[in-house]
PDB file of C-alpha atoms in Angstrom:
ATOM      1  CA  UNK A  51      46.970  13.520 -25.034  1.00  0.00           C
ATOM      2  CA  UNK A  52      43.614  13.551 -23.326  1.00  0.00           C
ATOM      3  CA  UNK A  53      42.727  16.936 -22.000  1.00  0.00           C
ATOM      4  CA  UNK A  54      40.088  17.460 -19.335  1.00  0.00           C
ATOM      5  CA  UNK A  55      39.523  21.025 -18.258  1.00  0.00           C
ATOM      6  CA  UNK A  56      37.385  22.560 -15.550  1.00  0.00           C
ATOM      7  CA  UNK A  57      35.957  26.055 -15.694  1.00  0.00           C
ATOM      8  CA  UNK A  58      37.480  27.330 -12.456  1.00  0.00           C
ATOM      9  CA  UNK A  59      40.335  26.344 -10.162  1.00  0.00           C
ATOM     10  CA  UNK A  60      38.921  28.236  -7.186  1.00  0.00           C
ATOM     11  CA  UNK A  61      35.421  29.441  -6.373  1.00  0.00           C
ATOM     12  CA  UNK A  62      33.973  31.250  -3.384  1.00  0.00           C
ATOM     13  CA  UNK A  63      30.195  31.277  -3.054  1.00  0.00           C
ATOM     14  CA  UNK A  64      27.606  32.219  -0.454  1.00  0.00           C
ATOM     15  CA  UNK A  65      25.221  29.816   1.201  1.00  0.00           C
ATOM     16  CA  UNK A  66      22.077  29.462  -0.893  1.00  0.00           C
ATOM     17  CA  UNK A  67      23.681  30.473  -4.181  1.00  0.00           C
ATOM     18  CA  UNK A  68      23.273  28.339  -7.276  1.00  0.00           C
ATOM     19  CA  UNK A  69      26.679  27.113  -8.406  1.00  0.00           C
ATOM     20  CA  UNK A  70      27.716  25.752 -11.793  1.00  0.00           C
ATOM     21  CA  UNK A  71      30.893  23.747 -12.279  1.00  0.00           C
ATOM     22  CA  UNK A  72      31.771  22.901 -15.847  1.00  0.00           C
ATOM     23  CA  UNK A  73      33.972  20.211 -17.297  1.00  0.00           C
ATOM     24  CA  UNK A  74      35.084  19.781 -20.890  1.00  0.00           C
ATOM     25  CA  UNK A  75      36.998  16.898 -22.469  1.00  0.00           C
ATOM     26  CA  UNK A  76      38.478  16.931 -25.942  1.00  0.00           C
ATOM     27  CA  UNK A  77      38.864  13.217 -26.702  1.00  0.00           C
ATOM     28  CA  UNK A  78      35.335  12.228 -27.696  1.00  0.00           C
ATOM     29  CA  UNK A  79      34.939  10.165 -24.529  1.00  0.00           C
ATOM     30  CA  UNK A  80      31.565   8.608 -23.844  1.00  0.00           C
ATOM     31  CA  UNK A  81      31.799   8.564 -20.046  1.00  0.00           C
ATOM     32  CA  UNK A  82      32.090  11.533 -17.752  1.00  0.00           C
ATOM     33  CA  UNK A  83      32.156  11.649 -13.968  1.00  0.00           C
ATOM     34  CA  UNK A  84      31.978  14.126 -11.100  1.00  0.00           C
ATOM     35  CA  UNK A  85      33.728  13.349  -7.813  1.00  0.00           C
ATOM     36  CA  UNK A  86      34.302  15.258  -4.652  1.00  0.00           C
ATOM     37  CA  UNK A  87      37.551  14.836  -2.765  1.00  0.00           C
ATOM     38  CA  UNK A  88      37.758  15.442   0.958  1.00  0.00           C
ATOM     39  CA  UNK A  89      40.695  14.711   3.289  1.00  0.00           C
ATOM     40  CA  UNK A  90      40.472  11.197   4.682  1.00  0.00           C
ATOM     41  CA  UNK A  91      37.462  10.320   2.522  1.00  0.00           C
ATOM     42  CA  UNK A  92      39.126   9.778  -0.829  1.00  0.00           C
ATOM     43  CA  UNK A  93      37.236  10.241  -4.075  1.00  0.00           C
ATOM     44  CA  UNK A  94      33.480   9.885  -3.869  1.00  0.00           C
ATOM     45  CA  UNK A  95      31.322   9.690  -6.973  1.00  0.00           C
ATOM     46  CA  UNK A  96      28.528  12.250  -7.188  1.00  0.00           C
ATOM     47  CA  UNK A  97      27.084  11.650 -10.670  1.00  0.00           C
ATOM     48  CA  UNK A  98      28.168  10.106 -13.927  1.00  0.00           C
ATOM     49  CA  UNK A  99      27.020  10.027 -17.523  1.00  0.00           C
ATOM     50  CA  UNK A 100      27.420   7.391 -20.225  1.00  0.00           C
ATOM     51  CA  UNK A 101      25.998   9.462 -23.043  1.00  0.00           C
ATOM     52  CA  UNK A 102      24.554  12.808 -23.974  1.00  0.00           C
ATOM     53  CA  UNK A 103      21.475  13.674 -21.919  1.00  0.00           C
ATOM     54  CA  UNK A 104      22.009  10.570 -19.811  1.00  0.00           C
ATOM     55  CA  UNK A 105      22.869  10.746 -16.113  1.00  0.00           C
ATOM     56  CA  UNK A 106      23.145   8.319 -13.248  1.00  0.00           C
ATOM     57  CA  UNK A 107      23.457   8.937  -9.529  1.00  0.00           C
ATOM     58  CA  UNK A 108      26.655   7.997  -7.828  1.00  0.00           C
ATOM     59  CA  UNK A 109      27.241   7.425  -4.141  1.00  0.00           C
ATOM     60  CA  UNK A 110      26.555  10.949  -2.860  1.00  0.00           C
ATOM     61  CA  UNK A 111      24.110  12.725  -5.229  1.00  0.00           C
ATOM     62  CA  UNK A 112      22.124  14.600  -2.594  1.00  0.00           C
ATOM     63  CA  UNK A 113      22.236  18.362  -3.100  1.00  0.00           C
ATOM     64  CA  UNK A 114      23.651  18.069  -6.625  1.00  0.00           C
ATOM     65  CA  UNK A 115      22.346  17.771 -10.159  1.00  0.00           C
ATOM     66  CA  UNK A 116      24.102  17.445 -13.514  1.00  0.00           C
ATOM     67  CA  UNK A 117      23.605  18.305 -17.140  1.00  0.00           C
ATOM     68  CA  UNK A 118      25.109  16.820 -20.275  1.00  0.00           C
ATOM     69  CA  UNK A 119      23.749  18.555 -23.346  1.00  0.00           C
ATOM     70  CA  UNK A 120      26.857  17.935 -25.462  1.00  0.00           C
ATOM     71  CA  UNK A 121      29.183  14.963 -25.471  1.00  0.00           C
ATOM     72  CA  UNK A 122      32.247  16.946 -24.493  1.00  0.00           C
ATOM     73  CA  UNK A 123      30.673  18.923 -21.642  1.00  0.00           C
ATOM     74  CA  UNK A 124      29.416  17.768 -18.253  1.00  0.00           C
ATOM     75  CA  UNK A 125      28.149  20.277 -15.736  1.00  0.00           C
ATOM     76  CA  UNK A 126      27.686  19.869 -11.994  1.00  0.00           C
ATOM     77  CA  UNK A 127      25.046  22.075 -10.393  1.00  0.00           C
ATOM     78  CA  UNK A 128      24.638  22.904  -6.741  1.00  0.00           C
ATOM     79  CA  UNK A 129      21.053  24.166  -6.610  1.00  0.00           C
ATOM     80  CA  UNK A 130      21.468  25.865  -3.230  1.00  0.00           C
ATOM     81  CA  UNK A 131      25.022  25.752  -1.964  1.00  0.00           C
ATOM     82  CA  UNK A 132      25.614  24.827   1.646  1.00  0.00           C
ATOM     83  CA  UNK A 133      28.751  24.979   3.784  1.00  0.00           C
ATOM     84  CA  UNK A 134      29.037  21.176   3.827  1.00  0.00           C
ATOM     85  CA  UNK A 135      29.573  21.306   0.076  1.00  0.00           C
ATOM     86  CA  UNK A 136      32.895  23.062   0.568  1.00  0.00           C
ATOM     87  CA  UNK A 137      35.263  20.635  -1.122  1.00  0.00           C
ATOM     88  CA  UNK A 138      37.520  19.854  -4.066  1.00  0.00           C
ATOM     89  CA  UNK A 139      35.477  18.789  -7.090  1.00  0.00           C
ATOM     90  CA  UNK A 140      37.115  16.615  -9.726  1.00  0.00           C
ATOM     91  CA  UNK A 141      35.748  15.827 -13.150  1.00  0.00           C
ATOM     92  CA  UNK A 142      36.910  12.776 -15.089  1.00  0.00           C
ATOM     93  CA  UNK A 143      36.250  11.127 -18.421  1.00  0.00           C
ATOM     94  CA  UNK A 144      36.849   7.714 -19.970  1.00  0.00           C
ATOM     95  CA  UNK A 145      36.505   6.271 -23.433  1.00  0.00           C
ATOM     96  CA  UNK A 146      33.489   4.021 -22.826  1.00  0.00           C
ATOM     97  CA  UNK A 147      34.119   0.463 -23.957  1.00  0.00           C
ATOM     98  CA  UNK A 148      31.641  -1.973 -22.524  1.00  0.00           C
ATOM     99  CA  UNK A 149      33.089  -4.788 -20.500  1.00  0.00           C
ATOM    100  CA  UNK A 150      36.598  -3.366 -20.251  1.00  0.00           C
ATOM    101  CA  UNK A 151      38.224  -1.593 -17.368  1.00  0.00           C
ATOM    102  CA  UNK A 152      39.266   1.847 -18.493  1.00  0.00           C
ATOM    103  CA  UNK A 153      41.529   4.675 -17.532  1.00  0.00           C
ATOM    104  CA  UNK A 154      39.762   7.680 -16.125  1.00  0.00           C
ATOM    105  CA  UNK A 155      41.360  11.008 -17.001  1.00  0.00           C
ATOM    106  CA  UNK A 156      40.906  13.707 -14.422  1.00  0.00           C
ATOM    107  CA  UNK A 157      40.590  17.437 -14.672  1.00  0.00           C
ATOM    108  CA  UNK A 158      42.660  19.759 -12.472  1.00  0.00           C
ATOM    109  CA  UNK A 159      39.880  20.176  -9.923  1.00  0.00           C
ATOM    110  CA  UNK A 160      37.813  23.083  -8.634  1.00  0.00           C
ATOM    111  CA  UNK A 161      38.253  24.034  -5.008  1.00  0.00           C
ATOM    112  CA  UNK A 162      34.902  25.393  -3.834  1.00  0.00           C
ATOM    113  CA  UNK A 163      34.477  27.351  -0.635  1.00  0.00           C
ATOM    114  CA  UNK A 164      30.906  28.031   0.516  1.00  0.00           C
ATOM    115  CA  UNK A 165      30.614  30.756   3.114  1.00  0.00           C
TER     116      UNK A 165
ATOM    117  CA  UNK B 223      27.614  -1.888  -3.655  1.00  0.00           C
ATOM    118  CA  UNK B 224      31.370  -2.204  -3.723  1.00  0.00           C
ATOM    119  CA  UNK B 225      33.424  -1.209  -0.686  1.00  0.00           C
ATOM    120  CA  UNK B 226      37.180  -0.654  -0.927  1.00  0.00           C
ATOM    121  CA  UNK B 227      39.361  -0.430   2.170  1.00  0.00           C
ATOM    122  CA  UNK B 228      42.902   0.944   1.835  1.00  0.00           C
ATOM    123  CA  UNK B 229      45.797   0.746   4.320  1.00  0.00           C
ATOM    124  CA  UNK B 230      47.802   2.417   5.623  1.00  0.00           C
ATOM    125  CA  UNK B 231      46.466   5.951   5.468  1.00  0.00           C
ATOM    126  CA  UNK B 232      50.007   7.344   5.754  1.00  0.00           C
ATOM    127  CA  UNK B 233      53.347   5.724   5.036  1.00  0.00           C
ATOM    128  CA  UNK B 234      56.801   7.168   5.609  1.00  0.00           C
ATOM    129  CA  UNK B 235      59.874   5.491   4.145  1.00  0.00           C
ATOM    130  CA  UNK B 236      63.501   6.340   3.534  1.00  0.00           C
ATOM    131  CA  UNK B 237      64.700   6.830  -0.012  1.00  0.00           C
ATOM    132  CA  UNK B 238      65.667   3.491  -1.491  1.00  0.00           C
ATOM    133  CA  UNK B 239      63.317   1.476   0.713  1.00  0.00           C
ATOM    134  CA  UNK B 240      60.273  -0.387  -0.586  1.00  0.00           C
ATOM    135  CA  UNK B 241      56.697   0.700   0.048  1.00  0.00           C
ATOM    136  CA  UNK B 242      53.588  -1.469   0.059  1.00  0.00           C
ATOM    137  CA  UNK B 243      49.998  -0.262   0.053  1.00  0.00           C
ATOM    138  CA  UNK B 244      47.164  -2.737   0.497  1.00  0.00           C
ATOM    139  CA  UNK B 245      43.521  -2.692  -0.515  1.00  0.00           C
ATOM    140  CA  UNK B 246      40.616  -5.041   0.024  1.00  0.00           C
ATOM    141  CA  UNK B 247      37.349  -5.084  -1.875  1.00  0.00           C
ATOM    142  CA  UNK B 248      33.967  -6.575  -1.122  1.00  0.00           C
ATOM    143  CA  UNK B 249      32.347  -7.380  -4.479  1.00  0.00           C
ATOM    144  CA  UNK B 250      33.644 -10.657  -5.868  1.00  0.00           C
ATOM    145  CA  UNK B 251      32.405  -9.609  -9.327  1.00  0.00           C
ATOM    146  CA  UNK B 252      34.930  -6.742  -9.499  1.00  0.00           C
ATOM    147  CA  UNK B 253      37.495  -7.455 -12.175  1.00  0.00           C
ATOM    148  CA  UNK B 254      39.442  -4.256 -12.739  1.00  0.00           C
ATOM    149  CA  UNK B 255      41.815  -2.725 -10.187  1.00  0.00           C
ATOM    150  CA  UNK B 256      43.631   0.509 -11.052  1.00  0.00           C
ATOM    151  CA  UNK B 257      45.985   2.589  -8.955  1.00  0.00           C
ATOM    152  CA  UNK B 258      46.102   6.373  -9.230  1.00  0.00           C
ATOM    153  CA  UNK B 259      48.802   8.725  -8.009  1.00  0.00           C
ATOM    154  CA  UNK B 260      48.018  12.288  -7.005  1.00  0.00           C
ATOM    155  CA  UNK B 261      50.937  14.610  -6.421  1.00  0.00           C
ATOM    156  CA  UNK B 262      50.388  17.654  -4.264  1.00  0.00           C
ATOM    157  CA  UNK B 263      48.164  20.162  -6.043  1.00  0.00           C
ATOM    158  CA  UNK B 264      47.797  18.009  -9.132  1.00  0.00           C
ATOM    159  CA  UNK B 265      45.180  15.749 -10.652  1.00  0.00           C
ATOM    160  CA  UNK B 266      45.077  11.967 -10.044  1.00  0.00           C
ATOM    161  CA  UNK B 267      46.770   9.975 -12.779  1.00  0.00           C
ATOM    162  CA  UNK B 268      46.706   6.267 -13.511  1.00  0.00           C
ATOM    163  CA  UNK B 269      50.034   4.593 -12.762  1.00  0.00           C
ATOM    164  CA  UNK B 270      49.203   0.911 -13.131  1.00  0.00           C
ATOM    165  CA  UNK B 271      46.180  -1.363 -13.337  1.00  0.00           C
ATOM    166  CA  UNK B 272      45.437  -5.066 -13.219  1.00  0.00           C
ATOM    167  CA  UNK B 273      42.579  -7.199 -14.382  1.00  0.00           C
ATOM    168  CA  UNK B 274      41.246 -10.256 -12.615  1.00  0.00           C
ATOM    169  CA  UNK B 275      42.710 -12.739 -15.069  1.00  0.00           C
ATOM    170  CA  UNK B 276      46.222 -11.705 -14.021  1.00  0.00           C
ATOM    171  CA  UNK B 277      47.889 -12.219 -10.648  1.00  0.00           C
ATOM    172  CA  UNK B 278      50.721  -9.740 -10.948  1.00  0.00           C
ATOM    173  CA  UNK B 279      51.818  -6.896 -13.179  1.00  0.00           C
ATOM    174  CA  UNK B 280      55.046  -4.919 -13.172  1.00  0.00           C
ATOM    175  CA  UNK B 281      56.122  -1.631 -14.667  1.00  0.00           C
ATOM    176  CA  UNK B 282      59.703  -0.742 -13.785  1.00  0.00           C
ATOM    177  CA  UNK B 283      59.751   0.001 -10.030  1.00  0.00           C
ATOM    178  CA  UNK B 284      56.017  -0.458  -9.608  1.00  0.00           C
ATOM    179  CA  UNK B 285      54.130  -3.725  -9.294  1.00  0.00           C
ATOM    180  CA  UNK B 286      50.611  -4.707  -8.411  1.00  0.00           C
ATOM    181  CA  UNK B 287      49.500  -8.089  -7.089  1.00  0.00           C
ATOM    182  CA  UNK B 288      45.977  -9.445  -6.927  1.00  0.00           C
ATOM    183  CA  UNK B 289      44.589 -12.238  -4.772  1.00  0.00           C
ATOM    184  CA  UNK B 290      41.039 -12.882  -5.978  1.00  0.00           C
ATOM    185  CA  UNK B 291      40.328 -15.527  -3.395  1.00  0.00           C
ATOM    186  CA  UNK B 292      41.122 -13.185  -0.536  1.00  0.00           C
ATOM    187  CA  UNK B 293      39.772 -10.159  -2.420  1.00  0.00           C
ATOM    188  CA  UNK B 294      42.796  -8.012  -1.897  1.00  0.00           C
ATOM    189  CA  UNK B 295      45.362  -6.298  -4.077  1.00  0.00           C
ATOM    190  CA  UNK B 296      48.537  -4.425  -3.319  1.00  0.00           C
ATOM    191  CA  UNK B 297      50.826  -1.810  -4.806  1.00  0.00           C
ATOM    192  CA  UNK B 298      54.551  -2.348  -4.411  1.00  0.00           C
ATOM    193  CA  UNK B 299      57.069   0.402  -5.071  1.00  0.00           C
ATOM    194  CA  UNK B 300      60.741  -0.562  -4.948  1.00  0.00           C
ATOM    195  CA  UNK B 301      63.760   1.716  -4.623  1.00  0.00           C
ATOM    196  CA  UNK B 302      61.571   4.627  -3.621  1.00  0.00           C
ATOM    197  CA  UNK B 303      62.577   8.142  -4.623  1.00  0.00           C
ATOM    198  CA  UNK B 304      61.451  11.534  -3.275  1.00  0.00           C
ATOM    199  CA  UNK B 305      59.345  12.044  -6.409  1.00  0.00           C
ATOM    200  CA  UNK B 306      57.285   9.027  -5.380  1.00  0.00           C
ATOM    201  CA  UNK B 307      55.888  11.156  -2.546  1.00  0.00           C
ATOM    202  CA  UNK B 308      52.171  11.554  -3.270  1.00  0.00           C
ATOM    203  CA  UNK B 309      48.740  10.268  -2.360  1.00  0.00           C
ATOM    204  CA  UNK B 310      47.965   6.896  -3.886  1.00  0.00           C
ATOM    205  CA  UNK B 311      44.421   5.669  -4.483  1.00  0.00           C
ATOM    206  CA  UNK B 312      43.368   2.132  -5.235  1.00  0.00           C
ATOM    207  CA  UNK B 313      40.046   1.426  -6.930  1.00  0.00           C
ATOM    208  CA  UNK B 314      37.875  -1.494  -7.965  1.00  0.00           C
ATOM    209  CA  UNK B 315      35.353  -1.818 -10.771  1.00  0.00           C
ATOM    210  CA  UNK B 316      33.588  -4.371 -12.888  1.00  0.00           C
ATOM    211  CA  UNK B 317      33.188  -4.292 -16.636  1.00  0.00           C
ATOM    212  CA  UNK B 318      31.208  -1.387 -17.938  1.00  0.00           C
ATOM    213  CA  UNK B 319      30.802   0.287 -14.610  1.00  0.00           C
ATOM    214  CA  UNK B 320      32.058   2.955 -12.312  1.00  0.00           C
ATOM    215  CA  UNK B 321      35.073   2.718 -10.021  1.00  0.00           C
ATOM    216  CA  UNK B 322      34.958   2.678  -6.239  1.00  0.00           C
ATOM    217  CA  UNK B 323      38.026   4.319  -4.755  1.00  0.00           C
ATOM    218  CA  UNK B 324      39.820   3.686  -1.502  1.00  0.00           C
ATOM    219  CA  UNK B 325      40.410   6.602   0.833  1.00  0.00           C
ATOM    220  CA  UNK B 326      44.003   7.053  -0.191  1.00  0.00           C
ATOM    221  CA  UNK B 327      47.503   6.580   1.224  1.00  0.00           C
ATOM    222  CA  UNK B 328      49.851   9.490   1.682  1.00  0.00           C
ATOM    223  CA  UNK B 329      53.367   8.243   0.915  1.00  0.00           C
ATOM    224  CA  UNK B 330      56.291  10.350   2.084  1.00  0.00           C
ATOM    225  CA  UNK B 331      59.752   9.408   0.892  1.00  0.00           C
ATOM    226  CA  UNK B 332      62.522  11.083   2.875  1.00  0.00           C
ATOM    227  CA  UNK B 333      65.942  11.657   1.292  1.00  0.00           C
TER     228      UNK B 333
END
């Protein structure tokens, strides 16, 4: 069974704080993704990574950065948290086979509240 | 980039009825169309997917149909049960690429 874990289920931070969200997968997946989920907006891709130290912007990267120093770990960083970044953040991973549609396995999510 | 529209946003049915959720996509190069189910408070999980070389796929009470010409695909759930109540997301992708998700449909199945 693929297991994707996220460092926190709930976080409360102050405006301007630097926030780290961590995601770990245990199935040697190549691809990792960060989404945010907001009511009525679905899942929107923030950043993704196809390999260690590689990152690509998704649809809504502004205000976020990422780090992938090890294959199993993908971190999302909010350099200076703002109230409009209050959301549910979901990490996902997939195996990484070129040219084939693949299942993405999601973590349990981190609900972030920025005050 | 790809744009995926999903309808309806909410759907209420009686137990035993059928439910249909529809999605349209904009990029004719998209060739992979998964559906994810997210129960309340839980993570999204893949329930069924279809690739562009297939027009229909079934898995027990769930089926997905794809019309490439019209660029739309649909999820069909027959004999709905209360445990089918969840948010369903469609998505579209192409080859070695990311997925674009629809905004989701909240399905409520009443006993």
